[in-house]
Short mmCIF file of C-alpha atoms in Angstrom, two decimals:
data_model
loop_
_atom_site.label_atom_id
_atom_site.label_comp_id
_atom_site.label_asym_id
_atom_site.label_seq_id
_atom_site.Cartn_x
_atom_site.Cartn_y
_atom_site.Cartn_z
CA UNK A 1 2.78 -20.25 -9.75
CA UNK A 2 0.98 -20.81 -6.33
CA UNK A 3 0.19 -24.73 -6.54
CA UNK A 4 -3.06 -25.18 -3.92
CA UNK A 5 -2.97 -28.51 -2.51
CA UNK A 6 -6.79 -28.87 -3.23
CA UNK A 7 -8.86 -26.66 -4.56
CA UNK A 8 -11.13 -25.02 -2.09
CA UNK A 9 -15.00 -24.11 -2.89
CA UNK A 10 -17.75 -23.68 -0.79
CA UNK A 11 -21.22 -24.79 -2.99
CA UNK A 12 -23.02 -22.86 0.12
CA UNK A 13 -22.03 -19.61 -1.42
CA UNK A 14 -21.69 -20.68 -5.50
CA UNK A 15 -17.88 -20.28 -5.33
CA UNK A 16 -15.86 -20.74 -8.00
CA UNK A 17 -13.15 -19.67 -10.17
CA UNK A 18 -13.06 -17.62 -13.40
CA UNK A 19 -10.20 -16.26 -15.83
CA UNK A 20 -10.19 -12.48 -16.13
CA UNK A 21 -7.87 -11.00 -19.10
CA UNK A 22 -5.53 -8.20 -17.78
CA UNK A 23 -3.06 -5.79 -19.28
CA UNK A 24 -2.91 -3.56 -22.52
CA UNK A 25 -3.13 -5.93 -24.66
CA UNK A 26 -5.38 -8.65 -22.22
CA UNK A 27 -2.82 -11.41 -23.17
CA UNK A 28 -2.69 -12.11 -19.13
CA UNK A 29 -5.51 -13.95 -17.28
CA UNK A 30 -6.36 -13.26 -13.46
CA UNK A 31 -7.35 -15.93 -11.47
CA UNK A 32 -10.73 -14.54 -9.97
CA UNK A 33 -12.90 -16.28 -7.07
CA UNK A 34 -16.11 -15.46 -7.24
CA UNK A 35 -19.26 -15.87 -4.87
CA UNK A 36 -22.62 -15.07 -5.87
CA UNK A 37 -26.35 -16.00 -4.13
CA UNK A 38 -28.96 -18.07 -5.66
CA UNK A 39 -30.32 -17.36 -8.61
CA UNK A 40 -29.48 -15.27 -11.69
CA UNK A 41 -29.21 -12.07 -10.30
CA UNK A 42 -28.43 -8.92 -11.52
CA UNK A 43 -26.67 -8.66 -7.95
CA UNK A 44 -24.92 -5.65 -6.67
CA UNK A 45 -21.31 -6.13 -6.54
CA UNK A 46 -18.13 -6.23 -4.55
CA UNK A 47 -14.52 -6.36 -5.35
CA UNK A 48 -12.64 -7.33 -3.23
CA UNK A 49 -8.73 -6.87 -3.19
CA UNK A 50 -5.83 -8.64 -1.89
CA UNK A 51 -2.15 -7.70 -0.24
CA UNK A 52 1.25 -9.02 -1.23
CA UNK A 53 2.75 -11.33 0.76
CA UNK A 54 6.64 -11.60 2.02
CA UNK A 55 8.55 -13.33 -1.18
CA UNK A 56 7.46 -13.90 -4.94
CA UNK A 57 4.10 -13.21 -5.85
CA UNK A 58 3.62 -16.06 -7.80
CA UNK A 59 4.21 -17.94 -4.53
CA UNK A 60 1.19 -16.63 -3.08
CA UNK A 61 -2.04 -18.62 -2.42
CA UNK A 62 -5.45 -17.49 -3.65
CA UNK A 63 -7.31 -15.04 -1.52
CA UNK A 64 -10.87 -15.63 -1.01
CA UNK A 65 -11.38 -13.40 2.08
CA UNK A 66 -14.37 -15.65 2.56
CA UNK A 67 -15.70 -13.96 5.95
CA UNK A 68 -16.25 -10.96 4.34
CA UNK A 69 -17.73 -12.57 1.21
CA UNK A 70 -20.12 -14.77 2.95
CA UNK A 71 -21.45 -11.69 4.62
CA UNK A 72 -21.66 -9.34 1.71
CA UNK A 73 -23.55 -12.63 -0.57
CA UNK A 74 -25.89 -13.08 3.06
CA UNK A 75 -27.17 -9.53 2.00
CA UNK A 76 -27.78 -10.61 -1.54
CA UNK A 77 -24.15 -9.25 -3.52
CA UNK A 78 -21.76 -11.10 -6.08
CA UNK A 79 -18.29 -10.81 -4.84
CA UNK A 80 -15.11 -11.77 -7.03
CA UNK A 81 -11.81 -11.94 -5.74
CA UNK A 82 -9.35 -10.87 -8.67
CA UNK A 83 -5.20 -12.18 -8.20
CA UNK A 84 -3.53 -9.68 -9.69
CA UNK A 85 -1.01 -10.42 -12.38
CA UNK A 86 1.60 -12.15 -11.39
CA UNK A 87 -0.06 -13.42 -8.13
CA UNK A 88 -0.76 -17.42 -7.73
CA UNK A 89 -2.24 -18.65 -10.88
CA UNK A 90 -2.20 -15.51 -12.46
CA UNK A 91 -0.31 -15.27 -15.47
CA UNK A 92 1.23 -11.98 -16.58
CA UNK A 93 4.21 -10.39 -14.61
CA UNK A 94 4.13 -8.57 -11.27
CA UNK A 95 5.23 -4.88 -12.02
CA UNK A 96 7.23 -3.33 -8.90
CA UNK A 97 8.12 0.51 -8.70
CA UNK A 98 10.15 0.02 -6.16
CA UNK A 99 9.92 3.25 -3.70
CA UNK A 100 7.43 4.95 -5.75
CA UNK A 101 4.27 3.80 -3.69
CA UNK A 102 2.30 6.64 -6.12
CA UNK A 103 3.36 4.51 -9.36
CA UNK A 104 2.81 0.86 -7.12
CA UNK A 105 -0.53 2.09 -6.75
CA UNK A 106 -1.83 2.93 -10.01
CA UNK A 107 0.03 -0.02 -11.88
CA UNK A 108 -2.21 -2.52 -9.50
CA UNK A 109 -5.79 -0.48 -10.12
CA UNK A 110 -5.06 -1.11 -14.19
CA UNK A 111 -5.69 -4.93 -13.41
CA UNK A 112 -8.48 -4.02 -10.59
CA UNK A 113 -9.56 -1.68 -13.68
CA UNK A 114 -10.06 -4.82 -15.61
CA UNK A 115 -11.65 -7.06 -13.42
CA UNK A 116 -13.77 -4.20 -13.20
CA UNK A 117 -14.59 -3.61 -16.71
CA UNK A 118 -15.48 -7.83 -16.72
CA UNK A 119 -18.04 -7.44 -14.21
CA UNK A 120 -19.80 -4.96 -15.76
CA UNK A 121 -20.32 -7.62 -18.84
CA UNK A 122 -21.81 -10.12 -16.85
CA UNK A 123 -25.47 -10.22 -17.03
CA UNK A 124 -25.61 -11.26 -13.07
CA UNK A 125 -23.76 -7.88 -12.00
CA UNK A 126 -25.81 -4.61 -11.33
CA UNK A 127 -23.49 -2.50 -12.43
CA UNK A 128 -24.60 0.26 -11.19
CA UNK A 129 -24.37 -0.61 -7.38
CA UNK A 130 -20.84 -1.96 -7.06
CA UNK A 131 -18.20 -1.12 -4.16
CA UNK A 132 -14.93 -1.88 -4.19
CA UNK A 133 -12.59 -3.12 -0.98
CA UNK A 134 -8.97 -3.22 -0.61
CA UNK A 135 -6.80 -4.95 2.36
CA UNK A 136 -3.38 -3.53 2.81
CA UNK A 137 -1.68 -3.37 -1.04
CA UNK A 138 -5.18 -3.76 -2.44
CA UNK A 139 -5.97 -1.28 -0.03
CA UNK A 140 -3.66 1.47 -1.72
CA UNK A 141 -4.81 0.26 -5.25
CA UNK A 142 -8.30 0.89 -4.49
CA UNK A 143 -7.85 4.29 -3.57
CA UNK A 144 -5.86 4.48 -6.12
CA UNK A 145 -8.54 3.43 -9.04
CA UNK A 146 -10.99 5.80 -7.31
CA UNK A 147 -9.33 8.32 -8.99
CA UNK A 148 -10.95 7.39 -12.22
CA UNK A 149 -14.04 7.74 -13.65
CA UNK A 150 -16.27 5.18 -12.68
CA UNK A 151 -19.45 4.46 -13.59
CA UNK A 152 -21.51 2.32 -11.16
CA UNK A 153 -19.00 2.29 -8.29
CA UNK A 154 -20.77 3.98 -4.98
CA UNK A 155 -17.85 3.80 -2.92
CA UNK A 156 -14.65 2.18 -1.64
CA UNK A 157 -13.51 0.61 1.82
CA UNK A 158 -9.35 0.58 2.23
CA UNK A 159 -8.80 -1.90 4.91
CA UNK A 160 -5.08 -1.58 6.82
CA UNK A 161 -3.98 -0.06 2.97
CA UNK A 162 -0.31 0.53 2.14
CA UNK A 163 2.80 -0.62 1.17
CA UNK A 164 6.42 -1.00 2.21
CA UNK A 165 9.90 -0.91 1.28
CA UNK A 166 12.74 -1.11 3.49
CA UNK A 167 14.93 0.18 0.64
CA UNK A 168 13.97 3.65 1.37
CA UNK A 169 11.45 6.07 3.37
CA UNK A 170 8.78 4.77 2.76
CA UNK A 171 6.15 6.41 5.55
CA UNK A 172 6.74 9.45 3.33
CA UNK A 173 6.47 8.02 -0.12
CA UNK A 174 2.90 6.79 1.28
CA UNK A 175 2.28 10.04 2.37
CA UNK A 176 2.71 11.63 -1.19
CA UNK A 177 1.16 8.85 -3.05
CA UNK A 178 -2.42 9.28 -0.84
CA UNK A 179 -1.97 12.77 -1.77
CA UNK A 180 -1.73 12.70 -4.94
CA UNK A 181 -4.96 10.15 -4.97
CA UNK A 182 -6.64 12.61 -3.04
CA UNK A 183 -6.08 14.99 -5.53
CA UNK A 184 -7.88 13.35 -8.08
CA UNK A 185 -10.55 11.33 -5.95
CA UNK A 186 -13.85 11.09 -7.31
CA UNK A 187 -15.37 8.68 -5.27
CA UNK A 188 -15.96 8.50 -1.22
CA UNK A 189 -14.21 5.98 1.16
CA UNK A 190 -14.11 4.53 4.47
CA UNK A 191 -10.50 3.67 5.82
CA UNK A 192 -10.41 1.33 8.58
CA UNK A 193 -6.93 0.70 10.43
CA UNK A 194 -6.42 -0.96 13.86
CA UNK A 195 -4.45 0.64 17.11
CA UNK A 196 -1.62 -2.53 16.89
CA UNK A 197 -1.33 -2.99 12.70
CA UNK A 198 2.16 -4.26 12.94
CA UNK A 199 2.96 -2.16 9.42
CA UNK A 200 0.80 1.08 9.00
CA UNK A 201 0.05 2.43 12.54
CA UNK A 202 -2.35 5.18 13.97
CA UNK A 203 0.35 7.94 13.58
CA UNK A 204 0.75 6.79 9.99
CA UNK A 205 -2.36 6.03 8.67
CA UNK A 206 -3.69 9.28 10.51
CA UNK A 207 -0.79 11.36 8.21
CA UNK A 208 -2.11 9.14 5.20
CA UNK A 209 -5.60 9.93 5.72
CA UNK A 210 -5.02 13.91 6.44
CA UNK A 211 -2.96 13.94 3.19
CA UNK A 212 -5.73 12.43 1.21
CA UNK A 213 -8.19 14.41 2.73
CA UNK A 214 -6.07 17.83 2.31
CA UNK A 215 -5.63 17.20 -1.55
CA UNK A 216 -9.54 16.67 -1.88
CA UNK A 217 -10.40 13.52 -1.76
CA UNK A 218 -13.29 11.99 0.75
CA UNK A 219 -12.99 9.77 3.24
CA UNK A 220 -13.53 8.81 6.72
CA UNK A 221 -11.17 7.46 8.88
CA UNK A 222 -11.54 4.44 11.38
CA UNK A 223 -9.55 3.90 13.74
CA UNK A 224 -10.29 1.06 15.49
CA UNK A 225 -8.50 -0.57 18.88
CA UNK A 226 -6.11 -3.47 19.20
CA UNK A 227 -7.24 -6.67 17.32
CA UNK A 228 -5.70 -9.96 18.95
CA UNK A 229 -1.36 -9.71 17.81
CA UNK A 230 -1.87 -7.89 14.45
CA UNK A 231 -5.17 -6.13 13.34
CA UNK A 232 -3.64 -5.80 10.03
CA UNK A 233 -5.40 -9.47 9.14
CA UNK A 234 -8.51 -8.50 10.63
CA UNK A 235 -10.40 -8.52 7.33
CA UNK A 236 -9.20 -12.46 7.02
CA UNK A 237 -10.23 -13.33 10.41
CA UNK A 238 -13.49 -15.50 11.63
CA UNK A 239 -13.55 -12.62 14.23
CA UNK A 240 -13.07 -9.91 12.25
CA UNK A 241 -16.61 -8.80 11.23
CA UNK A 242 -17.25 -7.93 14.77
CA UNK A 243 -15.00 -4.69 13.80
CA UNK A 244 -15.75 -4.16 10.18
CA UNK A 245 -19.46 -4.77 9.67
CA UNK A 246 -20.92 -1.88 11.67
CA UNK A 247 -18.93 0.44 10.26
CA UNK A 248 -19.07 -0.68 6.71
CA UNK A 249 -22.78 -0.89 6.58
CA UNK A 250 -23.23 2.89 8.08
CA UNK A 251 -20.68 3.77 4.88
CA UNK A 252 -22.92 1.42 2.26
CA UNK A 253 -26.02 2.93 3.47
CA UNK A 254 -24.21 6.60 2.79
CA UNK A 255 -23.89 5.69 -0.59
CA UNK A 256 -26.91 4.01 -1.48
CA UNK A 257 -25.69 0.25 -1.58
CA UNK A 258 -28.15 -2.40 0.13
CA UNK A 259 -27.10 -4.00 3.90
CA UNK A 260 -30.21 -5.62 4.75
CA UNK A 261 -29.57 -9.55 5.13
CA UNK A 262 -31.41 -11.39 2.90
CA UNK A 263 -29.82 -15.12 2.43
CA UNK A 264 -29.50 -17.82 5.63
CA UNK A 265 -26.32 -19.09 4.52
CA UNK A 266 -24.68 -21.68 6.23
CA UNK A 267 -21.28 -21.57 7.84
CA UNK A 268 -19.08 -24.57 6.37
CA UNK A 269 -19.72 -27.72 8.93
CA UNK A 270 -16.89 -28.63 11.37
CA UNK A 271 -16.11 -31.54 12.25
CA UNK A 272 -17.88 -32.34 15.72
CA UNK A 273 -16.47 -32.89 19.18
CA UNK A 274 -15.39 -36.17 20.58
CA UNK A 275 -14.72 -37.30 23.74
CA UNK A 276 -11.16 -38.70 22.87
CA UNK A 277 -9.31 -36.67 25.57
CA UNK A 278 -9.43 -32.65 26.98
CA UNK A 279 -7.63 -30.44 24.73
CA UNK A 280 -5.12 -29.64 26.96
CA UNK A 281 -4.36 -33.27 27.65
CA UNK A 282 -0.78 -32.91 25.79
CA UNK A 283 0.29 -36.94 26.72
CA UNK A 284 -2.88 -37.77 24.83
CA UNK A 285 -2.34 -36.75 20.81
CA UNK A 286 -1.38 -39.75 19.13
CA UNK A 287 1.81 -40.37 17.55
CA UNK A 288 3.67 -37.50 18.64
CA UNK A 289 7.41 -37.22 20.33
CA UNK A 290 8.85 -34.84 22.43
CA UNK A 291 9.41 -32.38 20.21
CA UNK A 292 5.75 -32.35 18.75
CA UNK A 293 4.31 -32.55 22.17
CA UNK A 294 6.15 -29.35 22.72
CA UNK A 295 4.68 -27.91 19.77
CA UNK A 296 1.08 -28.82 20.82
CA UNK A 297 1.79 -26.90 24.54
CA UNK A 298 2.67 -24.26 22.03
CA UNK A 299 -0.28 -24.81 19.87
CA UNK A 300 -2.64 -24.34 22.93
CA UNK A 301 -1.57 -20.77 23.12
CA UNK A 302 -2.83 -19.78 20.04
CA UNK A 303 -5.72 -17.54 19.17
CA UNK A 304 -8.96 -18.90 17.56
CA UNK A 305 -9.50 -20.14 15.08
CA UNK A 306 -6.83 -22.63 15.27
CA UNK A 307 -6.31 -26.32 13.97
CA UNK A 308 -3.35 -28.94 15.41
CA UNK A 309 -3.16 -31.82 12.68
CA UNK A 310 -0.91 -35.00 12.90
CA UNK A 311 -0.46 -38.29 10.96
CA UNK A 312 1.05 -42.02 11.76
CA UNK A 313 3.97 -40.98 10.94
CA UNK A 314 4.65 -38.23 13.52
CA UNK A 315 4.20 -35.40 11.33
CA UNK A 316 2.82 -32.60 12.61
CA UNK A 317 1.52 -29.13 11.82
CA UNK A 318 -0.81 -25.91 13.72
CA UNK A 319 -2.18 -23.05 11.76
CA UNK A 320 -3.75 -20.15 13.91
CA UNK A 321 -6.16 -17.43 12.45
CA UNK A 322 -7.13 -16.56 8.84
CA UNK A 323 -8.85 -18.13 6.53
CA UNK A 324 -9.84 -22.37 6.85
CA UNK A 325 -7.34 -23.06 9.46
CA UNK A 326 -8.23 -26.44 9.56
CA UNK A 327 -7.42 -26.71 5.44
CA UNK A 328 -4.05 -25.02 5.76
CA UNK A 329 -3.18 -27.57 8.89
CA UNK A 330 -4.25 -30.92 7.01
CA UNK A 331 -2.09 -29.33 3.55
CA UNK A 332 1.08 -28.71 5.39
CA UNK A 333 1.22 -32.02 7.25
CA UNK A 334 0.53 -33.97 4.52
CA UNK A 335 2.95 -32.44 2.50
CA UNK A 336 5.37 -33.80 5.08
CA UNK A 337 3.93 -37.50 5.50
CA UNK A 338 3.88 -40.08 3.60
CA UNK A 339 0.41 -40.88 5.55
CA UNK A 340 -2.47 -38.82 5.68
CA UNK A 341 -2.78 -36.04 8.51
CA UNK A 342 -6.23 -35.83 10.61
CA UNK A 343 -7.17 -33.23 12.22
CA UNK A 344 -6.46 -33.86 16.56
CA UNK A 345 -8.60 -30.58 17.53
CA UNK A 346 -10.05 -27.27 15.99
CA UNK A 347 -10.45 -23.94 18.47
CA UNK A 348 -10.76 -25.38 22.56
CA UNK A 349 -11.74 -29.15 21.53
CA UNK A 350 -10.63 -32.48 19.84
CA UNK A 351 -11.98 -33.72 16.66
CA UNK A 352 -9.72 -36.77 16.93
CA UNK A 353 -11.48 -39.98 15.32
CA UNK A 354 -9.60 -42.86 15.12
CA UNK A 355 -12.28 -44.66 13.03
CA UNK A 356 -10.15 -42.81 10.08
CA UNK A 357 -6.87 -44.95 11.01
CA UNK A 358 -6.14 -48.45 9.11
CA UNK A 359 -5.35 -51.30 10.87
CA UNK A 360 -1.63 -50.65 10.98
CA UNK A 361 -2.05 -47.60 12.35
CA UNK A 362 -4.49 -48.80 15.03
CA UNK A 363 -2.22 -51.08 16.51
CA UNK A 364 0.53 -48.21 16.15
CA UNK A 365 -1.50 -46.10 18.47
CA UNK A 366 -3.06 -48.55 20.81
CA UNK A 367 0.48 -50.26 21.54
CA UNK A 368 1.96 -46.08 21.40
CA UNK A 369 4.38 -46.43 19.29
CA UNK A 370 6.36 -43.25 18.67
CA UNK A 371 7.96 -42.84 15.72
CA UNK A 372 11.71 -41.99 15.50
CA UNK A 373 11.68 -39.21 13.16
CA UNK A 374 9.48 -35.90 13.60
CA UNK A 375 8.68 -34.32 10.75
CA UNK A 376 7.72 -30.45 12.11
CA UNK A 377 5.43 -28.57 9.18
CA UNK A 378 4.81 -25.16 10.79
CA UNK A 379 4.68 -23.87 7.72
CA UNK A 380 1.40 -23.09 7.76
CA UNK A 381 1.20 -21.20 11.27
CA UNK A 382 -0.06 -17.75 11.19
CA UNK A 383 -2.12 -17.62 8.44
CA UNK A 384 -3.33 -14.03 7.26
CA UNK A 385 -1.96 -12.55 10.33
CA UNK A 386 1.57 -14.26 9.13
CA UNK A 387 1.35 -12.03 6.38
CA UNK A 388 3.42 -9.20 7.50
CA UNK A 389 4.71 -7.75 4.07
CA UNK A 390 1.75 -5.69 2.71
#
């Protein structure tokens, strides 16, 4: 299983973490985020639904897609988050149909199914106003489930939704699978894909969406322009509700789901500017040697949001885009030292604080000592938009 290196909730939006039993015989438990405004509610709902990343499942870190759940609980909705089995904590087993993206489909709504079916039970869900989202896999699984009977659910937004196999063709298998879905929709949907998606672009998702729509099903298609490398994280990014909000608020209003804002709810705080050095003063980061002062040139090319973290001992790491760059930064590099990171700067500043540093460390950087060994931890660059499986 995914191991987090700490366990991330925002208080700001009530977020925390329930077990959700899965599976015919609900032996398997989902590990479910879930967000929710003040009070007791009954709230409307959203589901929210997340992709597979490249290698094992179980591998995979929890998706909050916070961005989009701090603006659906701003407008007074629960959101939960459901891994699917055999995703991070999840118990239960990932079940793979290999080139049958029809079969892929339908074995992932059974567990969005049951998440589903939870909700409903919980005396601070409405569950008759509840929509259901999907980004890339959990795109095709929600389109997928809306081919069920389902009582409550107004609609369902398929963000950048597919999946892939090299193994065979899979454009086509797509094709048929959306198809078939369309077949038996019951329920209407907004698809949103961007001009530069690095795995389902305009000439596909336009023969998805023509499919689905021949076969019956309802649905309007969005194609938006580029978004920064790869708009198939858009739904993760800090920058992404510029694209999806307007669109997804015309759909909610179609189906009778509330958009008016009704919570002031804080962004997370960041930590402030300093006047330590310019951010594109490479000579000044502490600690670093040539090689990591190469990777911080490289850092400054990033996109926003971005976060360059080092420690003592000359580790390093950057993270661009996503979700809590800053988090992912400060987890890789200390996984690497044997000294905490800090964070040197977040976006076009520096955070750097060398209040933080002990005394050893102090003298270390005022006499600029460079360490022999550098420990490089990229493994956290690219975030959501690093996740270029499905």
């Amino acid at each position: 299983m995914a191991i987090e290196q700490e366990l991330q909730l925002d208080y700001r939006l009530n977020e925390h973490i329930v077990l959700i039993p899965a599976g015919p015989d609900h032996q398997a438990m989902m590990e479910t985020t879930v967000f929710t405004p003040n009070g007791p509610g009954p709230f409307p709902l959203l589901i929210i639904n997340h992709g597979k990343d490249p290698g094992r499942p179980d591998q995979q870190p929890r998706d909050r897609f916070y961005h989009m759940a701090h603006a659906f609980v701003a407008r007074g909705y629960a959101v939960i988050v459901p891994m699917r089995q055999g995703f991070a904590s999840s118990t239960g087993r990932y079940r793979d149909h290999g080139c049958d993206m029809t079969a892929n489909g339908y074995t992932q709504a059974s567990d969005i199914l049951d998440a589903l079916n939870y909700a409903r039970e919980q005396p601070w869900v409405d569950p008759q106003r509840i929509v259901i989202a999907g980004q890339s896999y959990g795109g095709l699984a929600t389109i997928a489930l809306g081919t069920q009977q389902l009582p409550g659910v107004r609609g369902l937004l398929n963000f950048a939704g597919g999946l892939r196999d090299e193994e065979c063709s899979w454009q086509r298998e797509l094709v048929s699978a959306y198809a078939n879905y369309g077949a038996n929709a019951r329920i209407p949907s907004l698809w949103m894909y961007g001009a530069n998606d690095s795995l389902f672009g305009p000439e596909l998702a336009t023969r998805m969406h023509d499919a689905y729509l021949l076969a019956g099903g309802q649905g309007k298609l969005v194609e938006y322009g580029a978004f920064k490398r790869d708009s198939h994280g858009m739904l993760a990014s800090r920058d992404g509700e510029k694209v999806w909000l307007g669109e997804t608020e015309e759909f909610l209003k179609q189906v009778g789901m509330p958009t008016k804002v009704l919570y002031n709810v804080p962004e997370p705080p960041q930590p402030p500017k300093t006047d330590y050095a310019k951010v594109d003063d490479v000579d000044a980061v502490p600690f670093l040697t040539d090689n990591g002062r190469r990777a911080y040139r490289d850092y400054l090319t990033k996109l926003t949001p971005r976060a360059f973290a080092v420690s003592p001992t000359g580790a390093w790491t950057w993270a661009e885009e996503g979700e809590d760059p800053e988090g992912r930064a400060l987890a890789t590099c200390s996984a690497k030292s044997s000294k905490p990171c800090h964070l040197y700067s977040i976006d076009d500043y520096v955070v750097w604080n060398d209040g933080k540093l002990d005394q050893a460390d102090k003298a270390a950087l005022t006499a600029s000592v460079t360490p022999a060994v550098d420990s490089n931890a990229k493994g956290a660059v690219g975030g959501t938009v690093g996740k270029s499986a499905n």
